[in-house]
Amino acid sequence: MPFESTLNHYKALIEKALDTWLTPADTQPESLHQAIRYSQECGGKRLRPTLVLAAHSLFPSDEDPLPAAAAVECIHTSSLIHDDLPCMDDSDLRRGHPTCHKQFDEATALLAGDALLIHAFTILSRAYQGTPELAIKLVEDLSHASGSTCLIGGQVEDLLGEKLPPDEKRLEFIHLNKTAALITASLRMGLRLCNPTDEQLKHINTIGHHLGLAFQIVDDILDQTETTETLGKTAGLDEKNDKLTYPRIYGLDGAKAKAREHTQAAIAACEDLGGNNEFLIALAQKLENRTH
Ligand code: GRG
């Protein structure tokens, strides 16, 4: 199947899985479940669940990757809801719509993020209970990537980094943890469903490392170069919040060169891994050239 058709096919499967696994909006308390569905359903590229499906299709197995894909997107959306709160990035727009705390209120947004975070693990434990060893590995991958040494730790350093002098080491720590860790976990979880060797897991970690860094570097660049309308989220926030970013340290051209380097390294690791890697390679290329 051509790349764009596969991408659209994956997206449709992911939307359906999210709808299946999310609690209905009319469940008590309705405001909470409406807020969860609002944030989850109001757009988003669905990159991380797409990576779960792409990694699973490298060496396909009979295990269903869709619950794992839905679980990863729950964590991602919960982190976006929290990131947008006034105590963090204080953003009014996300995925082309008012942020959760603007549409509902701050307490509801905080709790919707909490609930989505927990729901990810409910999905994994229910969907993979027939294969407990696999379920445990999936929970480990996702909880590790979301915890205090990865996603949350990266976010903390990101907040601490505001207004500090530029520091390359701190910048890489932030990007590796707030972004690359969940991207790596998405790929690992997809591959986990195919009973991978340690060698294959090593390759997928390398892909996640470089793809994750490239993705966040491009995110930094787009924050400076694109409009709020194109991004669907408030542009220029990094500068306003004095964030540590790749363009701030390396300049726009330097940041673009770094994004290219990491994309090429991700593609080389995909080639080393082998399997049905054409989609993943094309996706890496597309992500480098995206505009939102
Ligand atoms: C509640 C798990 C949890 C974490 C709390 C707030 C926080 C800690 C972490 C936020 C980290 C963060 C905002 C990282 C940025 C990652 C990033 C590049 C987001 C944008 O991803 P896209 O472009 O967004 O894939 P869409 O909307 O397309 O899904």
GROMACS .gro file of C-alpha atoms and ligand atoms in nm:
model
  321
    1MET     CA    1   0.000   0.000   0.000
    2PRO     CA    2   0.137   0.352  -0.075
    3PHE     CA    3   0.265   0.545   0.228
    4GLU     CA    4  -0.024   0.798   0.254
    5SER     CA    5  -0.288   0.523   0.225
    6THR     CA    6  -0.123   0.324   0.503
    7LEU     CA    7  -0.099   0.638   0.717
    8ASN     CA    8  -0.470   0.713   0.669
    9HIS     CA    9  -0.562   0.350   0.730
   10TYR     CA   10  -0.365   0.348   1.058
   11LYS     CA   11  -0.524   0.678   1.163
   12ALA     CA   12  -0.874   0.542   1.105
   13LEU     CA   13  -0.794   0.227   1.307
   14ILE     CA   14  -0.652   0.441   1.590
   15GLU     CA   15  -0.957   0.673   1.605
   16LYS     CA   16  -1.182   0.368   1.627
   17ALA     CA   17  -0.970   0.207   1.899
   18LEU     CA   18  -0.971   0.529   2.104
   19ASP     CA   19  -1.347   0.551   2.076
   20THR     CA   20  -1.379   0.188   2.185
   21TRP     CA   21  -1.146   0.219   2.483
   22LEU     CA   22  -1.245   0.560   2.619
   23THR     CA   23  -1.519   0.577   2.882
   24PRO     CA   24  -1.849   0.705   2.731
   25ALA     CA   25  -1.900   1.082   2.771
   26ASP     CA   26  -2.233   1.037   2.951
   27THR     CA   27  -2.071   0.836   3.234
   28GLN     CA   28  -2.093   1.007   3.575
   29PRO     CA   29  -1.924   1.252   3.632
   30GLU     CA   30  -2.018   1.371   3.286
   31SER     CA   31  -1.803   1.688   3.292
   32LEU     CA   32  -1.490   1.477   3.351
   33HIS     CA   33  -1.565   1.222   3.081
   34GLN     CA   34  -1.664   1.496   2.839
   35ALA     CA   35  -1.334   1.675   2.906
   36ILE     CA   36  -1.137   1.353   2.849
   37ARG     CA   37  -1.311   1.283   2.518
   38TYR     CA   38  -1.287   1.650   2.416
   39SER     CA   39  -0.908   1.653   2.449
   40GLN     CA   40  -0.861   1.310   2.302
   41GLU     CA   41  -1.097   1.355   2.008
   42CYS     CA   42  -1.034   1.714   1.902
   43GLY     CA   43  -0.749   1.633   1.665
   44GLY     CA   44  -0.385   1.536   1.688
   45LYS     CA   45  -0.154   1.364   1.445
   46ARG     CA   46  -0.166   1.034   1.637
   47LEU     CA   47   0.206   0.993   1.577
   48ARG     CA   48   0.278   0.775   1.880
   49PRO     CA   49   0.001   0.519   1.816
   50THR     CA   50   0.104   0.518   1.449
   51LEU     CA   51   0.454   0.424   1.564
   52VAL     CA   52   0.309   0.134   1.767
   53LEU     CA   53   0.137   0.003   1.453
   54ALA     CA   54   0.443   0.068   1.234
   55ALA     CA   55   0.675  -0.120   1.472
   56HIS     CA   56   0.428  -0.407   1.498
   57SER     CA   57   0.412  -0.435   1.120
   58LEU     CA   58   0.792  -0.470   1.093
   59PHE     CA   59   0.764  -0.837   1.193
   60PRO     CA   60   0.385  -0.887   1.214
   61SER     CA   61   0.234  -1.117   1.479
   62ASP     CA   62  -0.121  -1.214   1.573
   63GLU     CA   63  -0.119  -0.985   1.881
   64ASP     CA   64  -0.349  -0.683   1.844
   65PRO     CA   65  -0.142  -0.360   1.857
   66LEU     CA   66  -0.446  -0.128   1.880
   67PRO     CA   67  -0.500  -0.135   2.258
   68ALA     CA   68  -0.128  -0.059   2.306
   69ALA     CA   69  -0.161   0.222   2.051
   70ALA     CA   70  -0.463   0.367   2.235
   71ALA     CA   71  -0.282   0.345   2.570
   72VAL     CA   72   0.017   0.542   2.440
   73GLU     CA   73  -0.208   0.814   2.300
   74CYS     CA   74  -0.386   0.840   2.638
   75ILE     CA   75  -0.052   0.915   2.806
   76HIS     CA   76   0.043   1.164   2.536
   77THR     CA   77  -0.289   1.351   2.556
   78SER     CA   78  -0.277   1.357   2.936
   79SER     CA   79   0.069   1.515   2.917
   80LEU     CA   80  -0.057   1.779   2.672
   81ILE     CA   81  -0.353   1.869   2.897
   82HIS     CA   82  -0.115   1.917   3.190
   83ASP     CA   83   0.145   2.098   2.980
   84ASP     CA   84  -0.115   2.357   2.874
   85LEU     CA   85  -0.221   2.441   3.231
   86PRO     CA   86  -0.154   2.793   3.364
   87CYS     CA   87   0.108   2.653   3.608
   88MET     CA   88   0.309   2.516   3.313
   89ASP     CA   89   0.300   2.654   2.955
   90ASP     CA   90  -0.026   2.845   3.009
   91SER     CA   91  -0.160   2.784   2.661
   92ASP     CA   92  -0.506   2.867   2.525
   93LEU     CA   93  -0.506   2.660   2.206
   94ARG     CA   94  -0.429   2.293   2.136
   95ARG     CA   95  -0.507   2.079   1.834
   96GLY     CA   96  -0.693   2.374   1.681
   97HIS     CA   97  -0.932   2.411   1.975
   98PRO     CA   98  -0.938   2.582   2.315
   99THR     CA   99  -0.723   2.390   2.564
  100CYS     CA  100  -0.899   2.164   2.814
  101HIS     CA  101  -0.880   2.415   3.102
  102LYS     CA  102  -1.017   2.692   2.876
  103GLN     CA  103  -1.304   2.478   2.747
  104PHE     CA  104  -1.387   2.335   3.092
  105ASP     CA  105  -1.198   2.466   3.398
  106GLU     CA  106  -0.859   2.413   3.559
  107ALA     CA  107  -0.967   2.150   3.813
  108THR     CA  108  -1.149   1.948   3.546
  109ALA     CA  109  -0.847   1.966   3.312
  110LEU     CA  110  -0.606   1.857   3.585
  111LEU     CA  111  -0.828   1.562   3.675
  112ALA     CA  112  -0.899   1.471   3.310
  113GLY     CA  113  -0.520   1.448   3.259
  114ASP     CA  114  -0.486   1.233   3.572
  115ALA     CA  115  -0.768   1.003   3.464
  116LEU     CA  116  -0.633   0.959   3.110
  117LEU     CA  117  -0.291   0.874   3.250
  118ILE     CA  118  -0.437   0.601   3.468
  119HIS     CA  119  -0.671   0.481   3.195
  120ALA     CA  120  -0.373   0.393   2.975
  121PHE     CA  121  -0.279   0.119   3.221
  122THR     CA  122  -0.639   0.000   3.254
  123ILE     CA  123  -0.642  -0.052   2.877
  124LEU     CA  124  -0.316  -0.250   2.880
  125SER     CA  125  -0.416  -0.470   3.172
  126ARG     CA  126  -0.759  -0.548   3.026
  127ALA     CA  127  -0.653  -0.598   2.664
  128TYR     CA  128  -0.348  -0.817   2.728
  129GLN     CA  129  -0.464  -1.011   3.035
  130GLY     CA  130  -0.455  -1.334   2.831
  131THR     CA  131  -0.078  -1.289   2.784
  132PRO     CA  132   0.037  -1.166   3.127
  133GLU     CA  133   0.410  -1.164   3.049
  134LEU     CA  134   0.349  -0.942   2.749
  135ALA     CA  135   0.114  -0.721   2.953
  136ILE     CA  136   0.383  -0.668   3.217
  137LYS     CA  137   0.643  -0.573   2.956
  138LEU     CA  138   0.404  -0.324   2.794
  139VAL     CA  139   0.322  -0.171   3.133
  140GLU     CA  140   0.692  -0.149   3.211
  141ASP     CA  141   0.778   0.022   2.882
  142LEU     CA  142   0.496   0.275   2.914
  143SER     CA  143   0.531   0.349   3.285
  144HIS     CA  144   0.908   0.390   3.256
  145ALA     CA  145   0.872   0.633   2.964
  146SER     CA  146   0.605   0.838   3.146
  147GLY     CA  147   0.769   0.857   3.488
  148SER     CA  148   0.996   1.083   3.688
  149THR     CA  149   1.316   0.986   3.504
  150CYS     CA  150   1.169   1.033   3.154
  151LEU     CA  151   0.858   1.229   3.045
  152ILE     CA  152   0.785   1.398   3.376
  153GLY     CA  153   1.156   1.446   3.452
  154GLY     CA  154   1.208   1.604   3.108
  155GLN     CA  155   0.916   1.838   3.170
  156VAL     CA  156   1.059   1.942   3.508
  157GLU     CA  157   1.399   2.022   3.353
  158ASP     CA  158   1.216   2.208   3.075
  159LEU     CA  159   1.041   2.427   3.334
  160LEU     CA  160   1.362   2.473   3.535
  161GLY     CA  161   1.548   2.559   3.211
  162GLU     CA  162   1.334   2.867   3.151
  163LYS     CA  163   1.548   3.178   3.179
  164LEU     CA  164   1.871   2.977   3.241
  165PRO     CA  165   2.172   3.039   3.013
  166PRO     CA  166   2.183   2.804   2.709
  167ASP     CA  167   2.326   2.462   2.797
  168GLU     CA  168   2.357   2.189   2.532
  169LYS     CA  169   2.361   1.900   2.782
  170ARG     CA  170   2.047   2.019   2.961
  171LEU     CA  171   1.875   2.075   2.625
  172GLU     CA  172   1.947   1.720   2.510
  173PHE     CA  173   1.828   1.581   2.845
  174ILE     CA  174   1.500   1.771   2.809
  175HIS     CA  175   1.434   1.660   2.452
  176LEU     CA  176   1.535   1.300   2.512
  177ASN     CA  177   1.304   1.269   2.809
  178LYS     CA  178   1.005   1.490   2.743
  179THR     CA  179   0.971   1.367   2.383
  180ALA     CA  180   1.202   1.086   2.268
  181ALA     CA  181   1.120   0.858   2.564
  182LEU     CA  182   0.751   0.819   2.473
  183ILE     CA  183   0.834   0.790   2.104
  184THR     CA  184   1.082   0.512   2.188
  185ALA     CA  185   0.826   0.341   2.414
  186SER     CA  186   0.570   0.349   2.130
  187LEU     CA  187   0.814   0.170   1.899
  188ARG     CA  188   0.921  -0.076   2.171
  189MET     CA  189   0.560  -0.161   2.254
  190GLY     CA  190   0.477  -0.228   1.890
  191LEU     CA  191   0.780  -0.454   1.859
  192ARG     CA  192   0.712  -0.624   2.195
  193LEU     CA  193   0.398  -0.771   2.037
  194CYS     CA  194   0.622  -0.958   1.792
  195ASN     CA  195   0.835  -1.129   2.059
  196PRO     CA  196   1.157  -0.945   1.961
  197THR     CA  197   1.517  -1.042   2.029
  198ASP     CA  198   1.734  -0.820   2.251
  199GLU     CA  199   1.920  -0.714   1.937
  200GLN     CA  200   1.597  -0.598   1.772
  201LEU     CA  201   1.501  -0.405   2.087
  202LYS     CA  202   1.841  -0.233   2.079
  203HIS     CA  203   1.782  -0.121   1.720
  204ILE     CA  204   1.434   0.006   1.801
  205ASN     CA  205   1.575   0.207   2.094
  206THR     CA  206   1.824   0.369   1.856
  207ILE     CA  207   1.544   0.453   1.613
  208GLY     CA  208   1.336   0.605   1.895
  209HIS     CA  209   1.630   0.807   2.026
  210HIS     CA  210   1.703   0.973   1.691
  211LEU     CA  211   1.343   1.000   1.571
  212GLY     CA  212   1.240   1.151   1.906
  213LEU     CA  213   1.519   1.409   1.900
  214ALA     CA  214   1.446   1.498   1.537
  215PHE     CA  215   1.074   1.532   1.617
  216GLN     CA  216   1.129   1.771   1.908
  217ILE     CA  217   1.390   1.975   1.718
  218VAL     CA  218   1.138   2.022   1.434
  219ASP     CA  219   0.873   2.111   1.697
  220ASP     CA  220   1.111   2.383   1.827
  221ILE     CA  221   1.170   2.512   1.474
  222LEU     CA  222   0.799   2.520   1.387
  223ASP     CA  223   0.720   2.711   1.707
  224GLN     CA  224   0.937   2.992   1.565
  225THR     CA  225   0.857   2.972   1.197
  226GLU     CA  226   0.488   2.877   1.167
  227THR     CA  227   0.168   3.057   1.264
  228THR     CA  228  -0.074   2.962   1.539
  229GLU     CA  229  -0.328   2.883   1.268
  230THR     CA  230  -0.102   2.631   1.091
  231LEU     CA  231   0.015   2.471   1.415
  232GLY     CA  232  -0.327   2.452   1.581
  233LYS     CA  233  -0.149   2.554   1.904
  234THR     CA  234  -0.015   2.889   2.019
  235ALA     CA  235   0.302   2.970   1.820
  236GLY     CA  236   0.598   3.157   1.969
  237LEU     CA  237   0.543   3.025   2.322
  238ASP     CA  238   0.904   2.902   2.352
  239GLU     CA  239   1.042   3.251   2.309
  240LYS     CA  240   0.776   3.404   2.531
  241ASN     CA  241   0.855   3.151   2.807
  242ASP     CA  242   1.234   3.176   2.752
  243LYS     CA  243   1.254   2.802   2.677
  244LEU     CA  244   1.575   2.621   2.605
  245THR     CA  245   1.538   2.512   2.241
  246TYR     CA  246   1.757   2.394   1.953
  247PRO     CA  247   1.711   2.717   1.751
  248ARG     CA  248   1.805   2.919   2.061
  249ILE     CA  249   2.139   2.735   2.092
  250TYR     CA  250   2.221   2.646   1.731
  251GLY     CA  251   2.020   2.904   1.532
  252LEU     CA  252   1.747   2.804   1.285
  253ASP     CA  253   1.985   2.664   1.022
  254GLY     CA  254   2.189   2.478   1.284
  255ALA     CA  255   1.869   2.329   1.428
  256LYS     CA  256   1.755   2.219   1.082
  257ALA     CA  257   2.092   2.050   1.025
  258LYS     CA  258   2.056   1.867   1.361
  259ALA     CA  259   1.703   1.752   1.268
  260ARG     CA  260   1.838   1.617   0.939
  261GLU     CA  261   2.129   1.438   1.113
  262HIS     CA  262   1.897   1.265   1.360
  263THR     CA  263   1.646   1.174   1.087
  264GLN     CA  264   1.924   1.014   0.881
  265ALA     CA  265   2.049   0.825   1.188
  266ALA     CA  266   1.694   0.700   1.257
  267ILE     CA  267   1.662   0.582   0.897
  268ALA     CA  268   2.001   0.405   0.912
  269ALA     CA  269   1.887   0.222   1.228
  270CYS     CA  270   1.559   0.123   1.053
  271GLU     CA  271   1.767  -0.024   0.772
  272ASP     CA  272   1.982  -0.217   1.023
  273LEU     CA  273   1.668  -0.354   1.189
  274GLY     CA  274   1.521  -0.476   0.858
  275GLY     CA  275   1.173  -0.631   0.834
  276ASN     CA  276   0.891  -0.438   0.664
  277ASN     CA  277   1.061  -0.107   0.731
  278GLU     CA  278   0.951   0.097   0.426
  279PHE     CA  279   0.664   0.269   0.608
  280LEU     CA  280   0.877   0.364   0.910
  281ILE     CA  281   1.151   0.505   0.685
  282ALA     CA  282   0.898   0.710   0.485
  283LEU     CA  283   0.740   0.833   0.810
  284ALA     CA  284   1.078   0.950   0.944
  285GLN     CA  285   1.133   1.145   0.623
  286LYS     CA  286   0.785   1.299   0.636
  287LEU     CA  287   0.829   1.408   0.999
  288GLU     CA  288   1.144   1.603   0.915
  289ASN     CA  289   0.957   1.802   0.652
  290ARG     CA  290   0.628   1.855   0.836
  291THR     CA  291   0.472   2.199   0.884
  292HIS     CA  292   0.261   2.122   1.193
  293GRG     C1  293   0.066   1.352   3.288
  293GRG     C2  294   0.212   1.176   3.177
  293GRG     C3  295   0.195   1.314   3.231
  293GRG     C4  296   0.301   1.398   3.224
  293GRG     C5  297   0.308   1.530   3.289
  293GRG     C6  298   0.319   1.797   3.137
  293GRG     C7  299   0.415   1.686   3.127
  293GRG     C8  300   0.436   1.600   3.247
  293GRG     C9  301   0.484   1.658   3.016
  293GRG    C10  302   0.467   1.733   2.890
  293GRG    C11  303   0.573   1.701   2.796
  293GRG    C12  304   0.551   1.762   2.661
  293GRG    C13  305   0.448   1.865   2.639
  293GRG    C14  306   0.628   1.724   2.563
  293GRG    C15  307   0.613   1.781   2.427
  293GRG    C16  308   0.605   1.672   2.330
  293GRG    C17  309   0.551   1.721   2.200
  293GRG    C18  310   0.647   1.746   2.092
  293GRG    C19  311   0.420   1.740   2.187
  293GRG    C20  312   0.353   1.769   2.060
  293GRG     O1  313   0.330   1.643   2.000
  293GRG     P1  314   0.252   1.628   1.865
  293GRG     O2  315   0.302   1.730   1.769
  293GRG     O3  316   0.103   1.669   1.910
  293GRG     O4  317   0.258   1.486   1.824
  293GRG     P2  318  -0.037   1.619   1.854
  293GRG     O5  319  -0.135   1.722   1.902
  293GRG     O6  320  -0.028   1.612   1.705
  293GRG     O7  321  -0.063   1.486   1.917
   0.00000   0.00000   0.00000
